[in-house]
Coordinates of C-alpha atoms in Angstrom, one line a residue:
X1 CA -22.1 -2.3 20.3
X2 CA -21.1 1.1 18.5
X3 CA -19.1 3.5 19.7
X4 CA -19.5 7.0 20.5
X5 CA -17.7 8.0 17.5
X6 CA -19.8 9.6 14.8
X7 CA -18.9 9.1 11.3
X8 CA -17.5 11.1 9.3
X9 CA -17.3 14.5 9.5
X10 CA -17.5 14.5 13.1
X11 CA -14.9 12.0 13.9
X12 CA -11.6 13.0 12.0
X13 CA -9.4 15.4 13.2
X14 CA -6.3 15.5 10.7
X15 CA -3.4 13.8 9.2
X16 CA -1.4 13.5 11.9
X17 CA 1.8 12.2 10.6
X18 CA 3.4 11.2 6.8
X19 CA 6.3 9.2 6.6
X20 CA 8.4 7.7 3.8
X21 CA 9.7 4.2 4.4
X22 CA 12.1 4.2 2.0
X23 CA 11.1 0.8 0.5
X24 CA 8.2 -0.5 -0.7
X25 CA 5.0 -1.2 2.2
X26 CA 4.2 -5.1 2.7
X27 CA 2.1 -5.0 5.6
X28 CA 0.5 -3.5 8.9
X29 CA -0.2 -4.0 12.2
X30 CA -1.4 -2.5 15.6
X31 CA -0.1 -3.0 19.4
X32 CA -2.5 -0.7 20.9
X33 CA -2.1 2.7 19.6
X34 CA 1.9 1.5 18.4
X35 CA 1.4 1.5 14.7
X36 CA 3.9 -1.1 13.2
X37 CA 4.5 -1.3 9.5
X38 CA 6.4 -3.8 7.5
X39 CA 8.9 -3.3 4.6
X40 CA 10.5 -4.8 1.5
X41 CA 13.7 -4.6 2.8
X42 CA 13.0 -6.7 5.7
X43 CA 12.7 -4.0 8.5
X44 CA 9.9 -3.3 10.5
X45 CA 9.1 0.3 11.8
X46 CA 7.2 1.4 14.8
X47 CA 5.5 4.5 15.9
X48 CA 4.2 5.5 19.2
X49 CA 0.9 7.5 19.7
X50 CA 1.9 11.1 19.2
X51 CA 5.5 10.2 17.9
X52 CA 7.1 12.4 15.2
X53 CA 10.0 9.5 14.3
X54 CA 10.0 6.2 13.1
X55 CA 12.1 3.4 15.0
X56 CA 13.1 1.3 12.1
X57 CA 14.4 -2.6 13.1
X58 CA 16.6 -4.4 10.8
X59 CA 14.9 -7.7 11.4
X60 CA 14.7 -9.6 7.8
X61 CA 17.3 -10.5 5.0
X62 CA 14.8 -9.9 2.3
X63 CA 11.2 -8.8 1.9
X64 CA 9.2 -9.1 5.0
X65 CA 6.0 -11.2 3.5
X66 CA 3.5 -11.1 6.2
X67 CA 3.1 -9.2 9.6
X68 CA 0.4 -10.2 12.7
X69 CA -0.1 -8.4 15.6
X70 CA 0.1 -10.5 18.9
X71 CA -1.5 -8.3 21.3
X72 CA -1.5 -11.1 24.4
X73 CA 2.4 -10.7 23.9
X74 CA 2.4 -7.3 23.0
X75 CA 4.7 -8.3 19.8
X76 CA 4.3 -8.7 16.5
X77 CA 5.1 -12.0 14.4
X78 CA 6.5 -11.7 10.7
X79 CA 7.6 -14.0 8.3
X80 CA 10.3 -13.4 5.0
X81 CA 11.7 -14.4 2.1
X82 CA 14.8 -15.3 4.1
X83 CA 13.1 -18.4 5.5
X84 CA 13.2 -17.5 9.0
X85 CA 9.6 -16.5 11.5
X86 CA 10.8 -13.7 14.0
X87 CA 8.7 -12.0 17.0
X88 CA 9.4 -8.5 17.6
X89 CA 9.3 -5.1 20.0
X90 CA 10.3 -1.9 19.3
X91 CA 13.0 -2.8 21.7
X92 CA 13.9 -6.0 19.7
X93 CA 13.2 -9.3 18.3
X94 CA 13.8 -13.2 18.7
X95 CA 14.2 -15.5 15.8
X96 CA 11.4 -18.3 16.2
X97 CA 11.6 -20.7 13.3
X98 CA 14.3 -20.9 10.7
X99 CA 13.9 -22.9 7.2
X100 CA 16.4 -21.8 4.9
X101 CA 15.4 -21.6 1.3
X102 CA 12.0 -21.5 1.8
X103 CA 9.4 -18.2 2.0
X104 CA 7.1 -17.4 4.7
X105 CA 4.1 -15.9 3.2
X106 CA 1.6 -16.9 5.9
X107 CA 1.4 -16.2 9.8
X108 CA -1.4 -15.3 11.6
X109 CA -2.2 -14.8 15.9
X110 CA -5.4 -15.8 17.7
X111 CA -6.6 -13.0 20.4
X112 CA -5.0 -15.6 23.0
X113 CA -1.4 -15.6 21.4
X114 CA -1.4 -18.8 19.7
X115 CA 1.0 -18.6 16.7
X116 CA 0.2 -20.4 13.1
X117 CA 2.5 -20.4 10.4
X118 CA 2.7 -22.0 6.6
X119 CA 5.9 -23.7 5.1
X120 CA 5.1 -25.6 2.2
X121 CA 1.8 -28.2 3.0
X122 CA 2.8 -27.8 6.6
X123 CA 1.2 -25.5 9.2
X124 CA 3.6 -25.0 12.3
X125 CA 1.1 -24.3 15.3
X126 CA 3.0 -22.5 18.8
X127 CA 0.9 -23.1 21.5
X128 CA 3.3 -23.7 24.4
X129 CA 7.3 -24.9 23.6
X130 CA 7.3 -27.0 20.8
X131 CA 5.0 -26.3 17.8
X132 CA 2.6 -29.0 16.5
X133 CA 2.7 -29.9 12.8
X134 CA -0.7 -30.1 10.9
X135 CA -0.5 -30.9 7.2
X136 CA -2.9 -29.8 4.3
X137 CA -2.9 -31.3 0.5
X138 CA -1.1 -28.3 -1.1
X139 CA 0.6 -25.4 -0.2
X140 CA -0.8 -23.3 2.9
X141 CA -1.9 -20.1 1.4
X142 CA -3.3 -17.9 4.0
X143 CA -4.0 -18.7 7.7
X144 CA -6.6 -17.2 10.4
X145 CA -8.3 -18.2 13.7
X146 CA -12.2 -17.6 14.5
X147 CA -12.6 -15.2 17.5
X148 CA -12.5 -17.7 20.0
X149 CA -9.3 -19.2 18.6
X150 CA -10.9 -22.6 18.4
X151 CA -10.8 -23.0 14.8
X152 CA -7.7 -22.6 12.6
X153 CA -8.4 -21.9 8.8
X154 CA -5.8 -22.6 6.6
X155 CA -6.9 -21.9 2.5
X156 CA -5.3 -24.0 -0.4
X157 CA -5.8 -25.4 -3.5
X158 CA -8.8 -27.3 -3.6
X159 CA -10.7 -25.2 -1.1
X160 CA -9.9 -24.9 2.7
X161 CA -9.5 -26.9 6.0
X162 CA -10.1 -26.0 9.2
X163 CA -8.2 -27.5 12.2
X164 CA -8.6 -27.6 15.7
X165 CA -5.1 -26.5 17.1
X166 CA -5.8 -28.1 20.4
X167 CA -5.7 -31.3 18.8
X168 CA -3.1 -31.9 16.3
X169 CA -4.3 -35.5 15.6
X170 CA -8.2 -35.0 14.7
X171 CA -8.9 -34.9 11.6
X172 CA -9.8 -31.4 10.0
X173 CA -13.0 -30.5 8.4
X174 CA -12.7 -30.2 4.8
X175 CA -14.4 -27.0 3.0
X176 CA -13.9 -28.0 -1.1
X177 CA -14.3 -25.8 -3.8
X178 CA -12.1 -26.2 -7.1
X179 CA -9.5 -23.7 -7.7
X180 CA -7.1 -21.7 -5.8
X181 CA -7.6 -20.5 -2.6
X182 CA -5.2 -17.4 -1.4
X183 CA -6.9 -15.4 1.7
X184 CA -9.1 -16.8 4.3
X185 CA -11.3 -15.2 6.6
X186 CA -13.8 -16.8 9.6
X187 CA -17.6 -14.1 9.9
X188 CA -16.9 -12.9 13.9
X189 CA -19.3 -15.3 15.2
X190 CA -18.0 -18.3 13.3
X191 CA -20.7 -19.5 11.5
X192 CA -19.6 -18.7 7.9
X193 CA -16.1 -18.5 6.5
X194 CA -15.0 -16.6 3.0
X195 CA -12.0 -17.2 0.6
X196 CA -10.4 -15.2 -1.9
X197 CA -10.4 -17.2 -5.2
X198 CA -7.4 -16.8 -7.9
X199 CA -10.4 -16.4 -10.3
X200 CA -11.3 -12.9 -9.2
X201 CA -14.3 -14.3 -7.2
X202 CA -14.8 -14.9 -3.2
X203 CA -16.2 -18.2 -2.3
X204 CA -18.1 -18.7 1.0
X205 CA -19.6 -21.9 3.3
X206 CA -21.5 -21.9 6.1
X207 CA -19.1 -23.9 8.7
X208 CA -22.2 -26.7 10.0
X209 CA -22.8 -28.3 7.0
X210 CA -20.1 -26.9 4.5
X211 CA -23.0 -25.2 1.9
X212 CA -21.3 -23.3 -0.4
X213 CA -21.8 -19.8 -1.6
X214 CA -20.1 -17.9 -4.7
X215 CA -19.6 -14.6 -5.1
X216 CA -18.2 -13.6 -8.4
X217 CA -18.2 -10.8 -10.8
X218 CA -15.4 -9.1 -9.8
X219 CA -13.2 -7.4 -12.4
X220 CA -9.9 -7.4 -10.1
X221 CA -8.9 -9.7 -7.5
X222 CA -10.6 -8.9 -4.5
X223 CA -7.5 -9.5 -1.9
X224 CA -9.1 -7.3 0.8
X225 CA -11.6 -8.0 3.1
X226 CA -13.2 -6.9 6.2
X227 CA -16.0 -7.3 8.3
X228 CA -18.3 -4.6 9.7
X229 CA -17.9 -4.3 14.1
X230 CA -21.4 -5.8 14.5
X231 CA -20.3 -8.9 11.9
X232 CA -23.4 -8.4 9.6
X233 CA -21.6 -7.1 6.6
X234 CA -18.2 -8.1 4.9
X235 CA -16.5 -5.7 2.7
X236 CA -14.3 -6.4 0.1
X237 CA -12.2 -4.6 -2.6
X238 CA -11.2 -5.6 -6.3
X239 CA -14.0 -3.3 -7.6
X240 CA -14.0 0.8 -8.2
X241 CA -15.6 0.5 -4.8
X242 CA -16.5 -1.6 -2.4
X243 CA -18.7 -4.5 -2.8
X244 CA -20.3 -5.1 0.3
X245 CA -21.9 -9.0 1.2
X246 CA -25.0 -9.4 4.1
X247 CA -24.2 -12.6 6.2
X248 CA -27.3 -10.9 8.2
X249 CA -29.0 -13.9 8.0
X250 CA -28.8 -18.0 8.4
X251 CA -27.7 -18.4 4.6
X252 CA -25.4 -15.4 4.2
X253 CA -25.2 -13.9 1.0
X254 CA -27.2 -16.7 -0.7
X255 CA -30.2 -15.3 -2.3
X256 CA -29.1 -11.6 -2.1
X257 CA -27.3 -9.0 -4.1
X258 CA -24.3 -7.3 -3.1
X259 CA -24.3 -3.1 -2.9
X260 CA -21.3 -0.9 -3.5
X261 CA -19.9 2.0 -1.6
X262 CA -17.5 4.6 -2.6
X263 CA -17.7 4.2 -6.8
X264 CA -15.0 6.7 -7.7
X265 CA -14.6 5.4 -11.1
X266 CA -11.6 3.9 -9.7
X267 CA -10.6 0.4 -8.1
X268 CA -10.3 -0.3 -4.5
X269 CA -7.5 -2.1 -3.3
X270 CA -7.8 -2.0 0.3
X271 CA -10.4 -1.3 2.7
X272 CA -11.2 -1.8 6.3
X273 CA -14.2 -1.4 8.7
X274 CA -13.9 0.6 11.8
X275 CA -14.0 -1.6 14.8
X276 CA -16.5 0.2 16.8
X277 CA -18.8 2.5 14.3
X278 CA -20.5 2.4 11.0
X279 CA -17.5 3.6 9.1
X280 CA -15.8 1.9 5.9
X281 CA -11.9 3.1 5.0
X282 CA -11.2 3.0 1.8
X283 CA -7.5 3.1 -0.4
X284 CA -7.6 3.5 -4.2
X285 CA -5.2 2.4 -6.6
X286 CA -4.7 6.4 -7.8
X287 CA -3.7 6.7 -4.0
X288 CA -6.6 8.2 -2.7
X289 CA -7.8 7.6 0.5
X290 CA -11.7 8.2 2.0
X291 CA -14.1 7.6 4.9
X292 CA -17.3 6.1 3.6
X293 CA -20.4 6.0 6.5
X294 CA -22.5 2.9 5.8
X295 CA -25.4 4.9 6.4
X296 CA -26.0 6.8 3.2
X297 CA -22.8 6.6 1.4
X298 CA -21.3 10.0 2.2
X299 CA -17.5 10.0 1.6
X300 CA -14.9 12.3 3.6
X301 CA -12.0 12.7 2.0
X302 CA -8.6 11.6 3.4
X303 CA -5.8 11.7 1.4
X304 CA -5.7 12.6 -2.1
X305 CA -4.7 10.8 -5.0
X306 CA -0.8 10.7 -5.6
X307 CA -0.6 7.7 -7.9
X308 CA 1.0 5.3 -5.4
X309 CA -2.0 2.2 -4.6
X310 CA -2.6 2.3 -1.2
X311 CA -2.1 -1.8 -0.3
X312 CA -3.2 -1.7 3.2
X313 CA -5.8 -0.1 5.7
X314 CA -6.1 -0.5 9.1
X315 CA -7.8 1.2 12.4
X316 CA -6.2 1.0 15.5
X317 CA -7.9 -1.8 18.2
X318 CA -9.7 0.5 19.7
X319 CA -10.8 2.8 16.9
X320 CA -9.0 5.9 17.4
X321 CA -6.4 6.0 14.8
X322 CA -6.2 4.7 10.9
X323 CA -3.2 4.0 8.7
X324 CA -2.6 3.6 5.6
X325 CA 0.5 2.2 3.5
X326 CA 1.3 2.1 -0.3
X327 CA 2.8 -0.4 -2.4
X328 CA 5.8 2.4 -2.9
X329 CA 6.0 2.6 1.3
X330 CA 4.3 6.1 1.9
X331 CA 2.3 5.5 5.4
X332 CA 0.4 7.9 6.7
X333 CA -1.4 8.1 9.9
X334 CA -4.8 9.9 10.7
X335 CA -5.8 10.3 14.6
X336 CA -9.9 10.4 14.7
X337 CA -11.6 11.7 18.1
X338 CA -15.0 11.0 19.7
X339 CA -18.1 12.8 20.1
X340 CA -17.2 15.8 17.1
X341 CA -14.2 17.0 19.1
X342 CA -11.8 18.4 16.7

């Protein structure tokens, strides 16, 4: 269902706030309209709706690899180059896993709170207490959980396995594709799920019967991906604009072509769909930032190119707010509002 919001001239109102985090930006997240962002020199920094000031937490010894919001908890979880998994609150943080030595590059939070993180070829699962161990032939790359939280995908080398994290002891269903596997990401109603290849290619199967689908011809890696609110259409960067897949129909993208939004003659490096409208946010590796409507293609623009990539997007839950953070740790915030108020 779309939301009231109308895209995009109507919807934004302005750049609300600009900060500077004073090391380079690894990662973002939302606890309702709490924007969190996650730095290189391990601390994380939130800021309220409206709020003028950053509250910085010293939480990592190091970089801060990965960042997932756990809205059940109202917390996010990260994980570092120091080795250790921490939950945190802009009033603090617990340590939840400690493995000296090693880094923590992948962590991710179903809608219901349950916590997956990579070490290595093992995949530490928090349900209740105790986590449950699954294993996977190489190392765990990148982690997510279908809508329902019912299905845990975990890529790697060799392709991708997907594990039911209610039951640590049944076998997983192996998705196989040769090469290296580095982002993950389940279609909203679970039927299809999409890798990011090393190879500067996504590969795709449809989850009953493992059919595989390639998607290649991309002149960067395309590390961003998103999927539009009514799960039709998934977005991703790596090309100067966005290449947009249909998974409209039983075979997702097989037998179509892709289109492109936003061609500026420059590459996109991260983009995001708003959650509600037909809207697609874009970041530019000149630092640009712009609102693209599906609709025709029209382009608002947001920020304006400074020469700092912008390395992540991302809308608020409910729609009302976007961020954006570049690789240098600029983050900006942009508050959009309903119906053409301004």
């Amino acid at each position: 269902m779309m939301s009231d919001i109308e895209a995009p001239e109507a919807g934004i109102r302005a750049l609300t706030q600009d900060w500077r985090l004073g090391a380079p930006g690894t990662g973002l997240a939302w606890l309702g309209e709490t924007l969190v962002a996650a730095a290189g020199d391990g601390r994380l920094h939130f800021a309220e709706a409206g709020a003028q000031a950053l509250n910085a937490l010293d939480l990592h010894r190091g970089t801060i690899f990965a960042i997932a919001a756990d809205p059940a908890r109202q917390r996010v979880v990260t994980g570092g180059d120091d080795g250790r998994v921490c939950a945190a609150t802009p009033d603090g943080s617990e340590e939840m896993l400690t493995r000296p030595g090693r880094w923590i590059e992948a962590v991710t939070v179903s809608r219901k709170g349950v916590v997956a993180v990579g070490i290595g070829k093992e995949v530490l699962v928090w349900r209740e207490g105790t986590p449950s161990t699954f294993e996977v032939p190489t190392t765990a790359a990148a982690l997510t959980f279908d809508q329902k939280g019912a299905s845990l995908a975990v890529a790697h080398y060799g392709g991708v396995s997907l594990f039911d994290p209610a039951h640590p002891k049944r076998a997983p269903q192996r998705l196989v594709w040769k090469g290296s596997h580095i982002r993950v990401t389940f279609s909203p109603n679970g039927k299809f799920v999409v890798s990011v290849m090393s190879e500067n290619a996504l590969h795709g199967w449809r989850v009953k019967d493992a059919a595989n689908m390639a998607m290649s011809g991309y002149p960067a890696k395309p590390r961003s991906l998103s999927w539009s609110a009514d799960g039709r259409l998934l977005a991703s960067s790596g090309a100067d604009g966005a290449i947009i897949w249909s998974f409209a129909g039983r075979d997702g993208p097989m037998g179509t072509s892709a289109i492109t939004l936003g061609k500026r003659g420059v590459q996109v490096t991260a983009l995001t769909w708003h959650p509600g409208a037909p809207m697609l946010a874009l970041g530019y590796r000149d630092g640009a930032v712009r609102l693209c409507r599906a609709e025709d293609g029209a382009m608002l623009p947001l920020l304006e190119p400074n020469g700092e990539p912008i390395s992540h997007l991302s809308f608020s839950p409910a729609g009302a707010s976007l961020a954006a953070l570049s690789e240098q740790g600029r983050l900006a915030r942009f508050a959009l509002s309903a119906g053409g108020e301004s």
